[in-house]
Amino acid sequence: MMELLMLSHPEVNPRARRALLTAFGRDGWRVVEARPERVWIRIRSGRVDVHVDGLERCPDAVVGRTVARYLDVLRPAFQLWQEAGVVVLNGGWAQRVGRDKVATGLALAAAGVPTVDTVGLLPDVAGLAMSAGDAAPDLPPGTGVLKPARGHSGDLVTRVADGGAAVGAFWQAMGSRATTTAVEAVVAQPLVVGDGDVRAYVVAGELAGLMRRRPGADAEWRANARLGAVCEPLPLSHPGADLAVRAVAALGLDAAGVDLIGPDDDLRVLEVDGWAGFDHLDAVTGADVPGRISAYLRRAVGAKQDRGRDDPGERSGE
């Protein structure tokens, strides 16, 4: 039986967690679940090991479900596992861009994928500690929306048109997110007005499903499902399908959600998230993203095992 390690906080989006566990169980995985902060890297002379809950562990596959805040240790851990022949979902370089809007924009631009105009900038944390209003930087021309570079689910997304108090609160919140060793970047984008947006999910280079999201409550302008957006399925032949697949390929991700915005004949990528939620899309479209992820991992592990039989050094990393 193949072993799959899922790094996860069970209390975060338990519905999505259950869907993944159901899919993995159906496909015969032996699942070990651990909190991501329980991963250690042990460095000794001539040897480096990855430990989970105090035990050295080298599973067949790894899925990082709630890991974005822990990449200082997890990114090298994923690399070490991959060098040992472990299949890591969205491993390698993709971990860096999986939830970083500035890095995402750079990769999409390099690949020639149409994107929403984006500016990456930094808050003046020292100034914010003294006066949020005075320290707020001048905004690039055309800025309509401000958001954290590593935010998700509409987290702190702020309309400039909502006024100085809202913008000041945004900068104050960004200042509070800074630490003594790291300052999170800010993304400035135009406000694209239209018929909501399109959420797509891509797994293993294939489109799993698409849906249109429209803001639900009158007072809520963000089209996030967890904020009450009204969602409806779209056909796989929709113009956004090919664009979503291209975007995920440009970032080197195995599985990701893609947000597209604009008219159907001029869609642009707004965001790509390697840890995007899929439960609302599955409910609306019947896509079964967890099943597709599990099937992809089984194929990838099987391919590595086949190569390992031909080359015994493949699994050991020699």
CSV table of C-alpha atoms in Angstrom, one decimal:
chain,number,residue,atom,x,y,z
A,1,MET,CA,0.0,0.0,0.0
A,2,MET,CA,1.4,3.4,-1.0
A,3,GLU,CA,1.8,6.0,1.8
A,4,LEU,CA,0.6,9.6,1.4
A,5,LEU,CA,1.6,12.3,3.9
A,6,MET,CA,-0.9,15.1,4.1
A,7,LEU,CA,0.3,18.2,5.9
A,8,SER,CA,-2.8,19.8,7.2
A,9,HIS,CA,-4.6,21.6,10.0
A,10,PRO,CA,-7.9,19.6,10.3
A,11,GLU,CA,-9.8,22.6,11.6
A,12,VAL,CA,-9.2,24.6,8.4
A,13,ASN,CA,-11.9,24.0,5.8
A,14,PRO,CA,-12.9,20.6,7.2
A,15,ARG,CA,-15.2,19.9,4.2
A,16,ALA,CA,-12.3,20.1,1.8
A,17,ARG,CA,-10.2,17.9,4.1
A,18,ARG,CA,-12.9,15.3,4.3
A,19,ALA,CA,-13.2,15.3,0.5
A,20,LEU,CA,-9.5,14.7,0.1
A,21,LEU,CA,-9.4,11.9,2.7
A,22,THR,CA,-12.4,10.2,1.0
A,23,ALA,CA,-10.7,10.3,-2.4
A,24,PHE,CA,-7.4,9.0,-1.0
A,25,GLY,CA,-9.1,6.2,0.9
A,26,ARG,CA,-11.1,5.2,-2.2
A,27,ASP,CA,-7.8,4.9,-4.1
A,28,GLY,CA,-6.1,2.8,-1.5
A,29,TRP,CA,-3.6,5.2,0.0
A,30,ARG,CA,-2.4,4.8,3.5
A,31,VAL,CA,-2.8,8.4,4.7
A,32,VAL,CA,-0.7,9.9,7.5
A,33,GLU,CA,-1.9,13.3,8.5
A,34,ALA,CA,0.3,15.8,10.4
A,35,ARG,CA,0.3,19.4,11.2
A,36,PRO,CA,2.9,21.3,9.0
A,37,GLU,CA,4.7,22.8,12.0
A,38,ARG,CA,5.6,19.2,13.1
A,39,VAL,CA,8.0,18.9,10.2
A,40,TRP,CA,11.7,19.1,11.1
A,41,ILE,CA,14.9,19.1,9.0
A,42,ARG,CA,17.7,17.4,10.9
A,43,ILE,CA,21.2,18.4,9.6
A,44,ARG,CA,24.2,16.4,10.6
A,45,SER,CA,27.7,16.0,9.1
A,46,GLY,CA,27.2,14.3,5.7
A,47,ARG,CA,23.4,13.7,6.2
A,48,VAL,CA,20.2,15.6,6.1
A,49,ASP,CA,16.9,14.0,7.1
A,50,VAL,CA,13.2,15.1,7.2
A,51,HIS,CA,11.3,14.2,10.3
A,52,VAL,CA,7.6,14.4,11.0
A,53,ASP,CA,6.3,14.2,14.6
A,54,GLY,CA,9.8,13.3,15.6
A,55,LEU,CA,10.2,10.3,13.2
A,56,GLU,CA,12.2,10.2,10.0
A,57,ARG,CA,9.7,9.8,7.2
A,58,CYS,CA,10.0,9.3,3.5
A,59,PRO,CA,6.5,8.6,2.1
A,60,ASP,CA,5.5,7.9,-1.5
A,61,ALA,CA,3.7,11.2,-1.9
A,62,VAL,CA,3.2,14.4,0.0
A,63,VAL,CA,0.3,16.8,-0.2
A,64,GLY,CA,0.6,20.2,1.6
A,65,ARG,CA,-2.9,21.3,2.3
A,66,THR,CA,-2.3,24.2,4.8
A,67,VAL,CA,1.4,25.0,4.4
A,68,ALA,CA,1.7,28.5,2.9
A,69,ARG,CA,2.9,30.0,6.3
A,70,TYR,CA,5.5,27.4,6.9
A,71,LEU,CA,7.7,27.3,3.8
A,72,ASP,CA,10.9,28.4,5.5
A,73,VAL,CA,11.3,24.8,6.6
A,74,LEU,CA,8.8,23.0,4.3
A,75,ARG,CA,10.3,24.3,1.0
A,76,PRO,CA,13.7,22.6,1.7
A,77,ALA,CA,11.9,19.6,3.2
A,78,PHE,CA,9.9,19.2,-0.1
A,79,GLN,CA,13.1,19.5,-2.1
A,80,LEU,CA,14.8,16.8,0.0
A,81,TRP,CA,11.8,14.5,-0.3
A,82,GLN,CA,11.8,15.0,-4.1
A,83,GLU,CA,15.5,14.3,-4.3
A,84,ALA,CA,14.7,11.0,-2.5
A,85,GLY,CA,12.1,10.1,-5.1
A,86,VAL,CA,8.9,11.3,-3.3
A,87,VAL,CA,6.1,12.8,-5.3
A,88,VAL,CA,5.3,16.2,-3.8
A,89,LEU,CA,2.1,17.9,-5.1
A,90,ASN,CA,3.1,21.4,-6.4
A,91,GLY,CA,6.7,20.8,-5.2
A,92,GLY,CA,9.9,22.5,-6.2
A,93,TRP,CA,9.9,26.0,-7.7
A,94,ALA,CA,6.1,25.9,-7.8
A,95,GLN,CA,6.0,26.3,-4.0
A,96,ARG,CA,7.5,29.8,-4.3
A,97,VAL,CA,4.8,31.0,-6.7
A,98,GLY,CA,1.8,29.0,-5.4
A,99,ARG,CA,0.5,31.8,-3.3
A,100,ASP,CA,2.6,34.8,-4.1
A,101,LYS,CA,0.9,37.2,-6.4
A,102,VAL,CA,4.0,39.1,-7.4
A,103,ALA,CA,5.9,35.9,-8.3
A,104,THR,CA,2.8,34.7,-10.1
A,105,GLY,CA,2.7,37.9,-12.2
A,106,LEU,CA,6.3,37.6,-13.1
A,107,ALA,CA,6.0,34.0,-14.3
A,108,LEU,CA,2.8,34.7,-16.3
A,109,ALA,CA,4.4,37.7,-18.0
A,110,ALA,CA,7.5,35.6,-18.9
A,111,ALA,CA,5.2,33.0,-20.5
A,112,GLY,CA,3.2,35.5,-22.4
A,113,VAL,CA,-0.1,34.7,-20.6
A,114,PRO,CA,-2.6,37.6,-20.5
A,115,THR,CA,-2.8,39.1,-17.0
A,116,VAL,CA,-4.4,42.0,-15.2
A,117,ASP,CA,-2.0,44.9,-14.9
A,118,THR,CA,-0.2,44.4,-11.6
A,119,VAL,CA,2.2,46.4,-9.5
A,120,GLY,CA,4.1,44.9,-6.6
A,121,LEU,CA,5.2,47.4,-3.9
A,122,LEU,CA,6.1,47.4,-0.2
A,123,PRO,CA,4.5,49.1,2.8
A,124,ASP,CA,6.7,51.5,4.8
A,125,VAL,CA,6.5,49.5,8.0
A,126,ALA,CA,8.6,51.9,10.0
A,127,GLY,CA,6.4,54.8,9.0
A,128,LEU,CA,3.2,52.8,9.5
A,129,ALA,CA,4.2,52.2,13.1
A,130,MET,CA,4.1,56.0,13.6
A,131,SER,CA,1.3,57.2,11.3
A,132,ALA,CA,-0.7,55.0,8.9
A,133,GLY,CA,-1.9,58.0,6.8
A,134,ASP,CA,1.5,59.7,6.5
A,135,ALA,CA,3.4,56.5,5.6
A,136,ALA,CA,1.0,55.2,2.9
A,137,PRO,CA,2.9,55.2,-0.3
A,138,ASP,CA,1.8,57.0,-3.5
A,139,LEU,CA,-0.3,54.6,-5.5
A,140,PRO,CA,0.5,53.8,-9.1
A,141,PRO,CA,-1.8,55.4,-11.6
A,142,GLY,CA,-5.0,53.5,-12.2
A,143,THR,CA,-4.9,51.6,-8.9
A,144,GLY,CA,-8.4,50.4,-8.0
A,145,VAL,CA,-7.7,47.5,-5.7
A,146,LEU,CA,-5.0,46.8,-3.0
A,147,LYS,CA,-4.4,43.3,-1.7
A,148,PRO,CA,-1.7,41.4,0.2
A,149,ALA,CA,0.7,39.5,-2.1
A,150,ARG,CA,0.1,36.3,-0.1
A,151,GLY,CA,-3.5,36.8,0.8
A,152,HIS,CA,-6.4,34.4,-0.1
A,153,SER,CA,-10.2,34.2,0.0
A,154,GLY,CA,-10.6,37.9,-0.3
A,155,ASP,CA,-8.3,38.6,2.7
A,156,LEU,CA,-7.9,42.3,3.1
A,157,VAL,CA,-8.7,43.1,-0.5
A,158,THR,CA,-9.6,46.8,-0.5
A,159,ARG,CA,-11.2,49.1,-3.0
A,160,VAL,CA,-9.4,52.5,-3.3
A,161,ALA,CA,-12.8,54.0,-4.1
A,162,ASP,CA,-14.0,53.2,-0.6
A,163,GLY,CA,-12.0,56.2,0.6
A,164,GLY,CA,-9.1,57.2,2.8
A,165,ALA,CA,-10.3,55.4,5.9
A,166,ALA,CA,-10.5,52.1,4.1
A,167,VAL,CA,-7.1,52.5,2.5
A,168,GLY,CA,-5.5,53.7,5.7
A,169,ALA,CA,-6.9,50.6,7.5
A,170,PHE,CA,-5.4,48.4,4.8
A,171,TRP,CA,-2.0,49.9,5.2
A,172,GLN,CA,-2.3,49.6,9.0
A,173,ALA,CA,-3.2,45.9,8.7
A,174,MET,CA,-0.3,45.3,6.4
A,175,GLY,CA,2.0,46.9,8.9
A,176,SER,CA,0.7,44.6,11.6
A,177,ARG,CA,1.4,41.6,9.4
A,178,ALA,CA,5.1,42.5,9.1
A,179,THR,CA,7.6,40.8,11.3
A,180,THR,CA,11.1,41.8,12.4
A,181,THR,CA,12.5,39.7,9.5
A,182,ALA,CA,10.0,39.9,6.7
A,183,VAL,CA,7.6,42.4,5.2
A,184,GLU,CA,4.8,41.1,2.9
A,185,ALA,CA,4.5,42.8,-0.4
A,186,VAL,CA,1.3,44.6,-1.6
A,187,VAL,CA,-0.3,44.1,-5.0
A,188,ALA,CA,-2.0,47.1,-6.7
A,189,GLN,CA,-4.3,46.4,-9.6
A,190,PRO,CA,-7.1,48.2,-11.5
A,191,LEU,CA,-10.7,47.5,-10.5
A,192,VAL,CA,-12.1,45.5,-13.4
A,193,VAL,CA,-15.9,46.0,-13.4
A,194,GLY,CA,-17.9,43.3,-15.1
A,195,ASP,CA,-20.1,40.2,-14.6
A,196,GLY,CA,-18.2,38.8,-11.6
A,197,ASP,CA,-15.2,36.5,-12.4
A,198,VAL,CA,-14.4,33.0,-13.5
A,199,ARG,CA,-12.9,30.4,-11.2
A,200,ALA,CA,-11.2,27.4,-12.9
A,201,TYR,CA,-9.4,24.5,-11.4
A,202,VAL,CA,-6.6,22.6,-13.3
A,203,VAL,CA,-5.1,19.3,-12.3
A,204,ALA,CA,-2.3,17.5,-14.1
A,205,GLY,CA,-2.6,19.8,-17.1
A,206,GLU,CA,-6.3,19.2,-17.6
A,207,LEU,CA,-9.2,21.4,-16.7
A,208,ALA,CA,-11.3,20.0,-13.9
A,209,GLY,CA,-14.1,22.5,-13.9
A,210,LEU,CA,-15.1,26.2,-14.3
A,211,MET,CA,-17.7,28.4,-12.7
A,212,ARG,CA,-18.8,32.0,-12.8
A,213,ARG,CA,-18.9,33.8,-9.5
A,214,ARG,CA,-20.9,37.0,-8.9
A,215,PRO,CA,-21.0,39.0,-5.7
A,216,GLY,CA,-23.9,37.9,-3.5
A,217,ALA,CA,-24.8,40.5,-0.9
A,218,ASP,CA,-25.4,44.1,-2.1
A,219,ALA,CA,-22.7,45.4,0.2
A,220,GLU,CA,-20.1,42.8,-0.9
A,221,TRP,CA,-18.3,43.5,-4.1
A,222,ARG,CA,-15.8,40.7,-4.0
A,223,ALA,CA,-16.7,37.5,-5.9
A,224,ASN,CA,-15.4,34.9,-3.4
A,225,ALA,CA,-17.5,31.9,-2.7
A,226,ARG,CA,-16.8,32.1,1.1
A,227,LEU,CA,-18.0,35.7,1.1
A,228,GLY,CA,-21.4,34.6,-0.3
A,229,ALA,CA,-20.8,34.8,-4.1
A,230,VAL,CA,-23.5,33.3,-6.3
A,231,CYS,CA,-21.8,30.6,-8.4
A,232,GLU,CA,-23.0,28.8,-11.6
A,233,PRO,CA,-21.2,26.2,-13.7
A,234,LEU,CA,-19.6,27.0,-17.0
A,235,PRO,CA,-19.0,24.5,-19.9
A,236,LEU,CA,-15.5,23.1,-20.3
A,237,SER,CA,-15.6,24.7,-23.8
A,238,HIS,CA,-15.7,28.2,-22.2
A,239,PRO,CA,-12.9,30.5,-23.5
A,240,GLY,CA,-11.4,30.6,-20.1
A,241,ALA,CA,-10.5,26.9,-20.2
A,242,ASP,CA,-7.4,27.1,-22.3
A,243,LEU,CA,-6.2,30.3,-20.6
A,244,ALA,CA,-6.4,28.6,-17.1
A,245,VAL,CA,-4.4,25.6,-18.3
A,246,ARG,CA,-1.8,27.8,-19.8
A,247,ALA,CA,-1.5,29.8,-16.6
A,248,VAL,CA,-1.0,26.8,-14.4
A,249,ALA,CA,1.5,25.3,-16.8
A,250,ALA,CA,3.5,28.6,-16.7
A,251,LEU,CA,3.8,28.3,-13.0
A,252,GLY,CA,4.8,24.7,-13.0
A,253,LEU,CA,2.0,23.7,-10.7
A,254,ASP,CA,0.4,20.2,-10.6
A,255,ALA,CA,-2.9,21.5,-9.3
A,256,ALA,CA,-4.2,25.0,-8.9
A,257,GLY,CA,-7.2,27.3,-8.9
A,258,VAL,CA,-7.2,30.2,-11.4
A,259,ASP,CA,-9.2,33.4,-11.3
A,260,LEU,CA,-10.0,35.0,-14.6
A,261,ILE,CA,-11.7,38.4,-15.1
A,262,GLY,CA,-13.0,40.4,-18.0
A,263,PRO,CA,-15.3,39.8,-21.0
A,264,ASP,CA,-15.3,36.3,-22.4
A,265,ASP,CA,-13.5,37.5,-25.6
A,266,ASP,CA,-10.7,39.3,-23.5
A,267,LEU,CA,-10.2,37.3,-20.4
A,268,ARG,CA,-7.1,37.9,-18.3
A,269,VAL,CA,-5.6,36.0,-15.3
A,270,LEU,CA,-6.2,37.8,-12.0
A,271,GLU,CA,-4.7,35.2,-9.7
A,272,VAL,CA,-3.4,31.6,-9.6
A,273,ASP,CA,-3.4,29.8,-6.3
A,274,GLY,CA,-1.7,26.5,-5.7
A,275,TRP,CA,-3.6,26.1,-2.5
A,276,ALA,CA,-7.0,27.3,-3.7
A,277,GLY,CA,-10.1,25.8,-2.2
A,278,PHE,CA,-12.1,23.5,-4.4
A,279,ASP,CA,-15.1,22.5,-2.4
A,280,HIS,CA,-17.5,25.1,-3.8
A,281,LEU,CA,-16.4,24.4,-7.4
A,282,ASP,CA,-16.9,20.7,-6.8
A,283,ALA,CA,-20.4,21.3,-5.4
A,284,VAL,CA,-21.4,23.6,-8.4
A,285,THR,CA,-19.8,21.7,-11.2
A,286,GLY,CA,-19.3,18.1,-10.0
A,287,ALA,CA,-15.6,18.3,-11.0
A,288,ASP,CA,-14.2,16.0,-8.2
A,289,VAL,CA,-10.9,17.8,-7.8
A,290,PRO,CA,-9.8,15.5,-4.9
A,291,GLY,CA,-10.3,12.5,-7.1
A,292,ARG,CA,-8.3,14.0,-9.9
A,293,ILE,CA,-5.5,14.9,-7.5
A,294,SER,CA,-5.4,11.4,-6.0
A,295,ALA,CA,-5.4,9.8,-9.5
A,296,TYR,CA,-2.6,12.1,-10.6
A,297,LEU,CA,-0.5,11.2,-7.5
A,298,ARG,CA,-1.0,7.5,-8.1
A,299,ARG,CA,0.2,7.8,-11.7
A,300,ALA,CA,3.2,9.9,-10.7
A,301,VAL,CA,4.2,7.5,-7.9
A,302,GLY,CA,3.7,4.5,-10.3
A,303,ALA,CA,5.9,6.1,-12.9
A,304,LYS,CA,8.7,6.7,-10.3
A,305,GLN,CA,8.4,3.1,-9.1
A,306,ASP,CA,8.7,1.8,-12.7
A,307,ARG,CA,11.8,4.0,-13.2
A,308,GLY,CA,13.2,2.8,-9.9
A,309,ARG,CA,12.9,-0.8,-11.0
A,310,ASP,CA,15.0,0.1,-14.0
A,311,ASP,CA,17.4,2.3,-12.0
A,312,PRO,CA,17.8,1.3,-8.3
A,313,GLY,CA,19.3,4.7,-7.5
A,314,GLU,CA,16.1,6.5,-8.6
A,315,ARG,CA,14.3,6.1,-5.3
A,316,SER,CA,17.3,6.4,-3.0
A,317,GLY,CA,18.4,9.7,-4.7
A,318,GLU,CA,21.8,8.3,-5.5
